[in-house]
Short mmCIF file of C-alpha atoms in Angstrom, two decimals:
data_model
loop_
_atom_site.label_atom_id
_atom_site.label_comp_id
_atom_site.label_asym_id
_atom_site.label_seq_id
_atom_site.Cartn_x
_atom_site.Cartn_y
_atom_site.Cartn_z
CA MET G 554 -0.03 0.25 0.11
CA ASN G 555 1.74 3.76 -0.59
CA ASN G 556 1.59 6.45 1.65
CA PHE G 557 -1.22 8.95 1.63
CA GLN G 558 -2.73 12.03 3.42
CA TYR G 559 -5.29 10.32 5.98
CA VAL G 560 -8.76 13.38 6.23
CA ARG G 561 -10.98 13.84 8.54
CA ALA G 562 -14.59 15.19 7.17
CA GLU G 563 -16.03 17.16 9.47
CA GLY G 564 -18.36 18.92 6.51
CA LEU G 565 -20.00 18.11 3.12
CA ASP G 566 -18.27 21.10 1.40
CA GLY G 567 -14.66 21.01 3.23
CA ALA G 568 -14.50 17.39 1.75
CA ALA G 569 -16.10 17.57 -1.72
CA ARG G 570 -13.52 21.11 -2.10
CA PHE G 571 -10.51 18.83 -0.61
CA VAL G 572 -11.09 16.46 -3.20
CA ALA G 573 -11.63 18.81 -6.51
CA GLY G 574 -8.79 20.37 -5.08
CA HIS G 575 -5.46 18.01 -4.06
CA ALA G 576 -5.03 15.21 -7.01
CA GLY G 577 -5.74 11.29 -6.07
CA ALA G 578 -7.61 12.86 -3.68
CA LYS G 579 -10.62 10.28 -2.67
CA PHE G 580 -13.33 9.95 -0.52
CA ILE G 581 -13.32 6.16 1.64
CA GLY G 582 -16.46 5.19 3.26
CA GLY G 583 -16.99 1.68 4.82
CA GLY G 584 -13.32 0.66 3.10
CA THR G 585 -14.07 -2.39 2.44
CA ASN G 586 -13.14 -2.51 -1.39
CA LEU G 587 -11.06 0.23 -1.69
CA VAL G 588 -8.77 -0.44 0.97
CA ASP G 589 -8.33 -4.29 -0.44
CA LEU G 590 -7.42 -2.08 -3.53
CA MET G 591 -4.95 -1.00 -1.84
CA LYS G 592 -3.13 -3.45 -1.08
CA TYR G 593 -2.62 -4.92 -4.41
CA ASN G 594 -1.75 -1.12 -5.62
CA VAL G 595 -4.59 -1.42 -7.50
CA GLU G 596 -6.55 2.01 -6.29
CA LYS G 597 -3.15 4.38 -5.34
CA PRO G 598 -4.91 7.29 -3.60
CA SER G 599 -2.78 10.28 -2.87
CA ALA G 600 -5.14 11.30 0.10
CA LEU G 601 -8.24 9.96 2.03
CA VAL G 602 -10.72 12.07 2.94
CA ASP G 603 -12.74 9.72 5.86
CA LEU G 604 -16.39 10.47 5.07
CA ASN G 605 -18.38 8.31 8.54
CA ARG G 606 -18.28 11.71 11.07
CA LEU G 607 -20.47 13.30 8.33
CA SER G 608 -24.26 12.94 9.63
CA MET G 609 -25.21 10.27 6.26
CA HIS G 610 -26.62 7.80 8.80
CA ASP G 611 -30.35 8.12 9.09
CA VAL G 612 -32.74 6.13 7.45
CA SER G 613 -35.70 8.29 7.03
CA GLU G 614 -39.05 8.10 5.28
CA LEU G 615 -40.06 11.36 2.55
CA PRO G 616 -42.64 12.92 1.68
CA ASP G 617 -43.83 11.52 -1.47
CA GLY G 618 -43.53 8.06 0.87
CA GLY G 619 -40.56 6.59 -0.45
CA LEU G 620 -37.40 5.56 1.95
CA ARG G 621 -34.13 7.95 2.18
CA ILE G 622 -30.98 5.60 2.85
CA GLY G 623 -28.00 8.07 3.98
CA ALA G 624 -25.23 7.16 2.24
CA SER G 625 -23.51 5.44 5.66
CA VAL G 626 -25.63 3.36 6.30
CA THR G 627 -23.78 -0.06 6.47
CA ASN G 628 -24.92 -2.76 4.80
CA SER G 629 -26.16 -4.75 7.75
CA ASP G 630 -28.38 -1.87 8.96
CA VAL G 631 -29.95 -1.47 5.68
CA ALA G 632 -30.60 -5.22 5.02
CA TYR G 633 -32.45 -5.58 8.69
CA HIS G 634 -34.09 -2.29 8.41
CA PRO G 635 -37.88 -2.62 10.17
CA THR G 636 -39.28 0.02 6.73
CA VAL G 637 -36.93 -1.82 4.54
CA SER G 638 -37.09 -5.79 5.52
CA THR G 639 -41.26 -4.87 5.04
CA HIS G 640 -41.90 -2.05 2.06
CA TYR G 641 -38.44 -3.84 0.37
CA PRO G 642 -38.04 -7.09 1.45
CA LEU G 643 -36.36 -7.63 -2.49
CA LEU G 644 -33.48 -4.70 -0.79
CA SER G 645 -33.11 -7.02 2.46
CA ARG G 646 -32.97 -10.40 0.69
CA ALA G 647 -30.16 -8.75 -2.14
CA ILE G 648 -28.10 -7.63 0.77
CA LEU G 649 -28.35 -10.83 2.53
CA ALA G 650 -27.07 -12.34 -0.18
CA GLY G 651 -23.62 -10.25 -0.60
CA ALA G 652 -20.86 -10.37 1.13
CA SER G 653 -20.29 -12.12 4.53
CA ALA G 654 -21.82 -10.72 7.82
CA GLN G 655 -18.85 -9.06 8.39
CA LEU G 656 -18.26 -7.06 5.47
CA ARG G 657 -21.85 -6.23 5.66
CA ASN G 658 -21.02 -4.41 8.60
CA LYS G 659 -18.44 -2.06 7.69
CA ALA G 660 -19.98 -1.79 3.93
CA THR G 661 -21.50 1.90 3.34
CA THR G 662 -24.53 1.89 1.44
CA GLY G 663 -22.74 5.00 -1.38
CA GLY G 664 -20.21 2.45 -0.51
CA ASN G 665 -21.86 -0.41 -2.19
CA LEU G 666 -22.54 1.57 -5.47
CA LEU G 667 -19.05 2.48 -6.39
CA GLN G 668 -17.50 -0.68 -5.66
CA ARG G 669 -14.86 -2.36 -8.46
CA THR G 670 -15.84 -5.19 -10.92
CA ARG G 671 -13.94 -8.63 -9.57
CA CYS G 672 -12.33 -9.29 -12.96
CA VAL G 673 -8.71 -11.28 -11.38
CA TYR G 674 -7.20 -9.20 -14.42
CA PHE G 675 -8.16 -5.60 -13.05
CA TYR G 676 -7.00 -6.61 -9.58
CA ASP G 677 -3.69 -8.05 -10.66
CA THR G 678 -1.30 -5.54 -11.49
CA ALA G 679 1.23 -8.18 -13.64
CA THR G 680 -2.11 -8.15 -16.57
CA PRO G 681 -3.00 -6.02 -18.37
CA CYS G 682 -6.07 -4.53 -17.59
CA ASN G 683 -8.16 -1.65 -19.61
CA LYS G 684 -10.18 -0.56 -16.61
CA ARG G 685 -6.71 -0.57 -14.10
CA GLU G 686 -4.49 1.11 -17.36
CA PRO G 687 -6.41 2.17 -20.01
CA GLY G 688 -4.90 1.56 -23.63
CA THR G 689 -2.89 -1.82 -22.41
CA GLY G 690 -5.93 -3.78 -23.38
CA CYS G 691 -8.04 -6.82 -21.62
CA PRO G 692 -7.09 -10.58 -21.12
CA ALA G 693 -10.55 -11.80 -20.09
CA LYS G 694 -12.00 -11.84 -23.29
CA GLU G 695 -9.44 -14.81 -24.52
CA GLY G 696 -8.89 -15.98 -20.86
CA ILE G 697 -10.31 -16.02 -16.89
CA ASN G 698 -14.21 -14.65 -17.94
CA ARG G 699 -15.95 -17.13 -16.01
CA THR G 700 -17.78 -14.22 -14.09
CA LEU G 701 -17.99 -12.04 -16.15
CA ALA G 702 -20.16 -10.28 -18.70
CA ILE G 703 -22.33 -11.72 -21.66
CA LEU G 704 -23.33 -8.26 -22.29
CA GLY G 705 -23.35 -4.73 -23.06
CA THR G 706 -19.41 -5.48 -23.55
CA SER G 707 -17.40 -3.07 -25.80
CA VAL G 708 -13.99 -4.30 -26.79
CA SER G 709 -12.42 -3.18 -24.09
CA CYS G 710 -13.78 -3.92 -21.58
CA ILE G 711 -15.86 -7.59 -20.46
CA ALA G 712 -16.52 -6.04 -16.77
CA THR G 713 -19.11 -6.93 -14.37
CA HIS G 714 -20.17 -5.03 -11.68
CA PRO G 715 -20.42 -7.29 -8.81
CA SER G 716 -22.70 -5.62 -5.67
CA ASP G 717 -26.26 -7.62 -5.35
CA MET G 718 -27.49 -4.05 -3.46
CA CYS G 719 -27.17 -2.11 -6.67
CA VAL G 720 -29.66 -5.53 -8.86
CA ALA G 721 -32.27 -4.25 -6.42
CA LEU G 722 -31.89 -0.84 -6.15
CA ALA G 723 -32.25 -0.78 -10.17
CA ALA G 724 -35.08 -3.33 -10.29
CA LEU G 725 -37.13 -1.37 -7.46
CA GLY G 726 -36.42 2.33 -9.81
CA ALA G 727 -33.76 4.13 -6.58
CA VAL G 728 -33.07 7.69 -7.24
CA VAL G 729 -28.72 7.99 -6.07
CA GLN G 730 -28.79 11.86 -4.35
CA VAL G 731 -24.97 13.48 -4.62
CA THR G 732 -23.29 16.87 -3.97
CA GLY G 733 -19.90 19.11 -4.66
CA PRO G 734 -18.34 21.37 -5.55
CA GLY G 735 -21.06 22.32 -8.73
CA GLY G 736 -24.24 21.49 -6.31
CA SER G 737 -26.24 18.57 -5.09
CA ARG G 738 -28.70 16.62 -8.17
CA SER G 739 -30.42 13.31 -7.93
CA ILE G 740 -29.13 10.68 -10.62
CA ARG G 741 -31.97 8.00 -11.58
CA PHE G 742 -30.24 4.42 -10.91
CA GLU G 743 -30.59 3.68 -14.46
CA GLU G 744 -27.95 6.65 -15.83
CA PHE G 745 -25.80 5.05 -11.97
CA HIS G 746 -23.70 3.61 -13.17
CA ARG G 747 -22.45 3.08 -17.31
CA LEU G 748 -21.23 0.72 -19.50
CA PRO G 749 -17.86 0.25 -20.53
CA GLY G 750 -17.38 1.56 -24.54
CA ASN G 751 -13.87 2.80 -24.68
CA HIS G 752 -13.60 4.76 -20.69
CA PRO G 753 -13.80 1.55 -19.15
CA GLU G 754 -11.57 3.10 -16.62
CA ILE G 755 -14.58 5.19 -15.28
CA ASP G 756 -17.89 2.95 -13.64
CA THR G 757 -20.22 5.45 -13.11
CA THR G 758 -21.68 8.99 -14.01
CA LEU G 759 -20.66 10.17 -10.10
CA ALA G 760 -17.80 12.99 -10.70
CA ALA G 761 -14.44 12.54 -8.46
CA ASP G 762 -15.15 15.05 -6.34
CA GLU G 763 -18.89 13.78 -5.63
CA ILE G 764 -20.39 12.18 -2.50
CA ILE G 765 -22.96 10.69 -2.95
CA THR G 766 -25.47 12.14 0.21
CA SER G 767 -28.25 9.26 0.20
CA VAL G 768 -29.87 6.63 -1.38
CA ASP G 769 -33.88 7.37 -2.14
CA LEU G 770 -35.85 4.47 -2.60
CA PRO G 771 -40.17 5.30 -4.42
CA LYS G 772 -42.94 4.52 -2.91
CA THR G 773 -43.90 1.11 -4.57
CA GLY G 774 -41.49 -1.10 -3.52
CA PHE G 775 -42.81 -5.03 -4.90
CA ALA G 776 -43.33 -6.02 -1.37
CA GLY G 777 -46.09 -8.72 -2.09
CA HIS G 778 -44.08 -10.21 -4.66
CA SER G 779 -40.39 -9.68 -5.48
CA ALA G 780 -37.55 -12.04 -5.87
CA TYR G 781 -33.99 -12.12 -5.51
CA ILE G 782 -32.46 -15.07 -7.12
CA LYS G 783 -28.78 -15.53 -7.35
CA VAL G 784 -27.01 -19.05 -7.96
CA ARG G 785 -23.43 -18.87 -7.70
CA ASP G 786 -20.17 -21.63 -7.21
CA ARG G 787 -20.75 -22.27 -3.74
CA GLN G 788 -23.89 -20.80 -1.06
CA SER G 789 -22.74 -17.92 1.09
CA TYR G 790 -20.55 -15.68 1.13
CA ALA G 791 -19.89 -15.69 -2.86
CA PHE G 792 -20.46 -13.14 -6.42
CA ALA G 793 -22.97 -14.19 -8.38
CA LEU G 794 -22.98 -15.32 -11.86
CA VAL G 795 -25.47 -14.93 -12.47
CA SER G 796 -28.35 -12.53 -9.90
CA VAL G 797 -32.44 -11.88 -10.59
CA ALA G 798 -34.16 -8.90 -8.86
CA ALA G 799 -37.42 -9.79 -9.84
CA GLY G 800 -40.27 -7.21 -9.09
CA LEU G 801 -44.07 -7.28 -9.55
CA GLU G 802 -47.55 -5.90 -8.16
CA VAL G 803 -49.97 -8.19 -10.06
CA THR G 804 -53.82 -7.11 -9.82
CA ASP G 805 -56.35 -10.13 -11.28
CA GLY G 806 -53.99 -11.96 -12.90
CA VAL G 807 -52.63 -9.05 -14.85
CA ILE G 808 -49.23 -7.33 -14.44
CA ALA G 809 -49.77 -3.16 -13.66
CA GLU G 810 -45.88 -2.72 -12.53
CA ALA G 811 -43.01 -4.40 -12.56
CA GLY G 812 -38.89 -3.81 -11.70
CA VAL G 813 -36.46 -6.49 -13.40
CA ALA G 814 -32.66 -5.98 -12.95
CA LEU G 815 -29.28 -8.43 -13.53
CA GLY G 816 -26.31 -9.36 -12.30
CA GLY G 817 -22.89 -10.39 -13.41
CA VAL G 818 -23.74 -9.81 -16.40
CA ALA G 819 -22.28 -6.79 -17.68
CA HIS G 820 -21.34 -3.98 -16.75
CA LYS G 821 -23.34 -2.85 -14.45
CA PRO G 822 -27.45 -3.49 -13.16
CA TRP G 823 -29.14 -4.82 -16.21
CA ARG G 824 -32.61 -3.22 -16.21
CA ASN G 825 -34.68 -2.89 -19.50
CA SER G 826 -37.52 -0.20 -18.36
CA GLN G 827 -38.06 0.44 -21.78
CA LEU G 828 -39.41 -3.48 -22.49
CA GLU G 829 -40.90 -3.79 -19.21
CA GLN G 830 -43.37 -1.54 -20.31
CA GLU G 831 -44.79 -3.43 -23.39
CA LEU G 832 -43.53 -7.04 -22.63
CA LEU G 833 -44.95 -6.95 -18.49
CA ILE G 834 -47.47 -4.63 -17.34
CA GLY G 835 -50.76 -5.57 -18.90
CA LYS G 836 -50.03 -9.00 -19.73
CA PRO G 837 -50.91 -11.90 -17.82
CA ALA G 838 -48.42 -13.16 -14.76
CA ASN G 839 -47.18 -15.77 -16.45
CA ARG G 840 -44.87 -18.27 -17.96
CA ASP G 841 -45.06 -17.33 -21.08
CA THR G 842 -45.02 -13.57 -20.73
CA TYR G 843 -42.40 -13.95 -19.04
CA HIS G 844 -40.24 -16.17 -21.94
CA GLU G 845 -40.60 -13.21 -24.01
CA PHE G 846 -39.60 -10.83 -22.24
CA GLN G 847 -36.56 -12.42 -21.05
CA ARG G 848 -36.26 -13.12 -24.93
CA ALA G 849 -35.88 -9.26 -25.65
CA LEU G 850 -34.24 -8.92 -22.12
CA LEU G 851 -31.39 -10.72 -23.32
CA VAL G 852 -31.03 -9.81 -27.48
CA GLY G 853 -27.34 -9.59 -27.95
CA ALA G 854 -26.39 -11.56 -25.55
CA GLN G 855 -22.48 -13.61 -25.92
CA GLY G 856 -20.07 -15.45 -24.73
CA TYR G 857 -16.57 -15.39 -24.21
CA GLY G 858 -15.87 -18.67 -23.98
CA GLU G 859 -16.11 -19.62 -19.95
CA ASN G 860 -19.48 -17.85 -19.40
CA ASP G 861 -20.38 -19.29 -22.97
CA PHE G 862 -22.77 -21.24 -19.99
CA LYS G 863 -24.78 -17.83 -18.42
CA LEU G 864 -26.84 -17.02 -22.13
CA LYS G 865 -28.40 -20.51 -20.72
CA LEU G 866 -28.60 -19.48 -17.28
CA ALA G 867 -29.42 -16.15 -17.83
CA PRO G 868 -32.73 -16.58 -19.47
CA VAL G 869 -34.39 -19.29 -16.38
CA THR G 870 -33.13 -17.57 -13.87
CA VAL G 871 -34.74 -14.39 -15.66
CA VAL G 872 -38.22 -16.52 -15.62
CA ARG G 873 -37.65 -18.52 -12.24
CA ALA G 874 -37.53 -15.31 -10.73
CA LEU G 875 -40.64 -14.17 -12.00
CA GLU G 876 -42.93 -16.39 -11.27
CA GLN G 877 -41.10 -17.22 -7.75
CA ALA G 878 -42.75 -13.54 -7.31
CA ALA G 879 -45.06 -13.49 -9.19
CA HIS G 880 -45.70 -16.94 -6.53
CA GLU G 881 -44.73 -15.08 -3.27
CA GLY G 882 -47.04 -15.31 -0.31
CA GLU G 883 -48.82 -18.05 -2.31
CA GLN G 884 -49.53 -21.85 -0.55
CA ALA G 885 -47.64 -24.22 -2.18
CA MET K 541 4.58 1.25 12.67
CA THR K 542 2.42 2.90 15.42
CA GLY K 543 4.02 4.84 18.89
CA GLN K 544 7.13 7.21 17.82
CA GLN K 545 9.55 5.17 16.78
CA ALA K 546 9.00 4.06 13.20
CA LEU K 547 7.39 7.18 12.36
CA GLY K 548 10.40 8.21 10.33
CA GLU K 549 10.22 10.73 7.40
CA THR K 550 6.81 9.62 7.12
CA ALA K 551 5.89 10.93 10.76
CA ASP K 552 4.14 14.49 9.26
CA LEU K 553 1.05 11.65 8.27
CA ALA K 554 0.32 10.10 11.28
CA VAL K 555 -2.92 10.89 12.62
CA THR K 556 -3.37 10.71 16.88
CA THR K 557 -6.15 8.32 17.75
CA GLU K 558 -7.41 7.95 20.60
CA MET K 559 -8.38 3.41 21.07
CA THR K 560 -10.20 1.90 24.62
CA VAL K 561 -9.01 -1.16 23.50
CA ASN K 562 -10.67 -4.48 25.66
CA GLY K 563 -11.23 -2.07 28.42
CA ARG K 564 -7.96 -0.22 27.87
CA SER K 565 -7.97 3.24 26.92
CA HIS K 566 -4.85 4.74 24.06
CA THR K 567 -3.56 7.31 22.57
CA LEU K 568 -1.65 6.09 19.68
CA GLN K 569 0.23 8.55 16.63
CA VAL K 570 -0.87 6.46 13.98
CA GLU K 571 -0.31 6.19 10.30
CA PRO K 572 -2.99 6.06 7.91
CA TRP K 573 -2.57 2.95 6.05
CA THR K 574 -1.46 0.71 9.53
CA SER K 575 -5.10 -1.94 9.40
CA LEU K 576 -6.02 -1.77 12.37
CA LEU K 577 -5.43 -5.60 13.31
CA ASP K 578 -2.07 -4.55 11.97
CA LEU K 579 -2.07 -1.74 15.12
CA LEU K 580 -3.20 -4.17 17.12
CA ARG K 581 -0.73 -7.23 16.86
CA GLU K 582 1.98 -5.18 16.51
CA GLY K 583 1.96 -2.33 17.92
CA LEU K 584 -0.84 -3.10 20.56
CA GLN K 585 1.28 -6.77 21.22
CA LEU K 586 -2.97 -8.33 21.12
CA THR K 587 -1.16 -11.24 18.45
CA GLY K 588 -4.34 -13.15 18.86
CA SER K 589 -6.61 -12.40 15.48
CA LYS K 590 -4.19 -13.44 13.14
CA LYS K 591 -3.88 -12.63 9.75
CA GLY K 592 -4.89 -14.99 7.54
CA CYS K 593 -5.15 -13.82 3.68
CA ASP K 594 -5.33 -10.05 5.22
CA HIS K 595 -8.03 -9.07 2.39
CA GLY K 596 -11.58 -9.67 4.47
CA GLN K 597 -12.11 -13.10 2.62
CA CYS K 598 -10.67 -15.91 5.49
CA GLY K 599 -12.18 -13.64 9.41
CA ALA K 600 -9.25 -14.66 10.60
CA CYS K 601 -8.72 -11.16 11.71
CA THR K 602 -12.38 -10.83 12.82
CA VAL K 603 -13.46 -8.27 16.03
CA LEU K 604 -15.49 -6.66 17.14
CA VAL K 605 -16.18 -2.72 16.97
CA ASN K 606 -17.77 -0.87 19.17
CA GLY K 607 -19.73 -4.63 19.93
CA VAL K 608 -20.48 -4.84 15.70
CA ARG K 609 -17.75 -8.13 14.43
CA VAL K 610 -16.21 -6.25 11.45
CA ASN K 611 -12.99 -7.80 9.50
CA SER K 612 -10.08 -5.49 11.03
CA CYS K 613 -7.63 -6.72 8.28
CA LEU K 614 -10.27 -4.00 6.02
CA CYS K 615 -10.14 -1.14 8.51
CA LEU K 616 -7.89 1.98 8.74
CA ALA K 617 -7.07 2.43 12.09
CA VAL K 618 -7.23 6.13 11.71
CA MET K 619 -10.70 5.47 10.84
CA HIS K 620 -11.70 3.91 14.35
CA ASP K 621 -10.57 6.85 16.57
CA GLY K 622 -13.22 6.77 19.66
CA ASP K 623 -14.07 3.71 18.91
CA GLU K 624 -14.54 0.28 20.95
CA VAL K 625 -12.17 -2.97 19.86
CA THR K 626 -12.79 -5.99 21.84
CA THR K 627 -10.76 -8.74 20.25
CA ILE K 628 -10.02 -12.41 21.58
CA GLU K 629 -8.02 -11.12 24.82
CA GLY K 630 -10.89 -8.76 25.95
CA LEU K 631 -13.40 -11.31 26.11
CA GLY K 632 -12.44 -14.04 28.86
CA SER K 633 -8.79 -14.85 30.11
CA GLU K 634 -7.59 -18.11 31.49
CA GLY K 635 -9.06 -19.71 33.86
CA ASN K 636 -12.16 -17.31 33.11
CA LEU K 637 -13.03 -18.02 29.83
CA SER K 638 -16.23 -16.34 28.20
CA PRO K 639 -19.17 -18.83 27.27
CA MET K 640 -17.73 -18.87 24.03
CA GLN K 641 -14.39 -19.70 24.04
CA GLN K 642 -15.44 -22.22 26.57
CA SER K 643 -17.83 -23.81 24.07
CA PHE K 644 -15.26 -24.56 21.96
CA VAL K 645 -13.53 -26.07 24.75
CA ASP K 646 -16.23 -28.44 25.80
CA HIS K 647 -17.60 -28.75 21.73
CA ASP K 648 -13.61 -29.39 20.25
CA GLY K 649 -14.85 -26.83 18.06
CA TYR K 650 -11.87 -26.42 16.84
CA GLN K 651 -7.62 -27.68 15.31
CA CYS K 652 -5.42 -26.52 14.19
CA GLY K 653 -6.46 -22.66 15.84
CA TYR K 654 -5.78 -19.99 13.12
CA CYS K 655 -9.12 -18.93 12.77
CA THR K 656 -10.41 -19.67 16.28
CA PRO K 657 -9.72 -15.96 17.06
CA GLY K 658 -11.92 -14.85 14.82
CA GLN K 659 -15.11 -17.82 14.94
CA ILE K 660 -15.13 -17.03 18.26
CA CYS K 661 -14.69 -12.82 18.21
CA SER K 662 -17.65 -13.78 14.79
CA ALA K 663 -19.65 -16.09 16.39
CA VAL K 664 -19.99 -13.75 19.70
CA GLY K 665 -20.52 -10.71 17.57
CA MET K 666 -23.63 -12.97 15.76
CA LEU K 667 -25.46 -13.73 18.72
CA LYS K 668 -24.76 -9.71 20.42
CA GLU K 669 -27.06 -9.31 15.91
CA GLY K 670 -29.60 -12.03 17.55
CA HIS K 671 -30.83 -12.88 13.55
CA ALA K 672 -29.84 -16.36 13.43
CA LYS K 673 -32.18 -19.16 14.25
CA THR K 674 -31.92 -22.08 13.57
CA GLU K 675 -28.50 -23.65 12.39
CA ALA K 676 -28.49 -23.27 9.04
CA ASP K 677 -28.95 -19.35 9.82
CA ILE K 678 -25.68 -19.84 12.22
CA ARG K 679 -23.58 -21.44 9.01
CA GLU K 680 -25.13 -19.00 7.33
CA GLN K 681 -24.52 -15.50 9.40
CA LEU K 682 -20.64 -17.63 10.08
CA SER K 683 -20.04 -18.00 6.53
CA GLY K 684 -17.72 -14.99 6.66
CA ASN K 685 -14.62 -17.38 8.93
CA VAL K 686 -12.95 -19.81 6.69
CA CYS K 687 -11.74 -23.25 8.50
CA ARG K 688 -9.48 -25.19 6.80
CA CYS K 689 -8.94 -27.88 8.83
CA GLY K 690 -12.78 -27.92 8.57
CA ALA K 691 -14.13 -28.33 12.17
CA TYR K 692 -17.46 -26.32 11.64
CA PRO K 693 -19.79 -29.60 13.09
CA ASN K 694 -18.16 -28.27 16.42
CA ILE K 695 -18.04 -24.89 16.21
CA VAL K 696 -21.24 -25.38 15.05
CA ALA K 697 -21.92 -26.70 17.53
CA ALA K 698 -20.08 -25.03 20.00
CA VAL K 699 -21.81 -21.94 18.65
CA LYS K 700 -25.06 -23.74 18.44
CA HIS K 701 -24.77 -24.09 22.28
CA VAL K 702 -24.17 -20.66 24.33
CA MET K 703 -27.05 -19.44 21.80
CA SER K 704 -29.10 -21.90 23.39
CA MET K 705 -28.35 -20.40 26.56
CA GLY K 706 -29.61 -17.20 25.26
CA GLN K 707 -26.64 -14.83 26.13
CA THR K 708 -24.46 -12.18 25.07
CA GLU K 709 -21.03 -11.17 25.52
CA GLY K 710 -18.73 -9.08 24.57
CA GLY K 711 -18.67 -5.89 25.30
CA ARG K 712 -21.14 -2.38 24.27
#
């Protein structure tokens, strides 16, 4: 790990200004991913600005009936928060499907959004990686890619975003509140993470000197009909090969609202709201509907060898998650 | 590492950090890149917490910070100013074992013993969290602690026994 300066932030403005004014400075929340990457010399910050003393530790209800989760709230505290587990069980399930209890106790809401890919070439500084060192190349396409992307890839990068929590946040239609030297703004979750394109080194639409202050959930939490299915190599404490977060509102057998996102298949949680409007909403809640939807959602999927199995795994996981969500609460 | 002796040219980057460890207060000059695990082991000579992977994957470094279990290898010590840390040494002592320590002895919950301090701190933290109800829950919620000897059945038995007693321990 390189030497760096440590700063305990006492205000949002000061923290953002410090990072804006110091090349290589970064914010730190829980640090469970950042400190790990620093040990591998993948991240080499000149300074770390600790955000944990700021007032971003609360979960509070919003006037519109939604829920605001402060950026510093730990993943555990979100998952077990009574309002979250009651009204947004999809989010609780996704969080508890990820990492270990120790990591969830330390990792923060804001930090979870900003964790980096676990692609082995990104971590191994002895190999090229366009995400770590732009322009050096991507050995993953012909190399170790069992865990990597099948959708939205580019010539430069086939990395996946590793978060479970973010898959649920995408399906729920969360909004990320951020602030920085240029002011505050809201970012729709679908627009927060980006596809690699020609700049795989940039994971999100957040500027380097912007701070996530909260993640806001809409009123609709799919409390009655939701499912998070995570397929992985071992039953606990492993990243997703494919995961699906599915939420439905069903009235008289017809889908009234829907949110479906996939993890483990792309550089960002994979959701297409327009296809949900066209192929799910107003349609009967049955297997034929789900199959038509998954076929459209996964158009263009491409394997790279080791991860070819995801081309078969993703469709069945989407259908199974939608079926499980639709039938949640029914007697077997 | 910590204290005045080893700072050298990086002394200007060291940060004053106050921390209570196993009930004892410390005021330390800490370099920002020192992990909580290294501070405990090399600065305070509390070598019960183990460095297995040093990447948050094995759980051997698990300690309780303000009563909450975390991987001390992924904690920067400077970020724990004002915190209360409990390590395996703070749970009990020779001749006066804590319920979880005694249960690991009684149920033969270890073989080589390297993962044991982390297993015990993690189990104590899990019982404080209060979300585990069944044996399957114990297995799931202790999955961040790896035992390469494979002592899992006896670890689960040890934890289940303490859980059945309905007690919690381990700092605030």
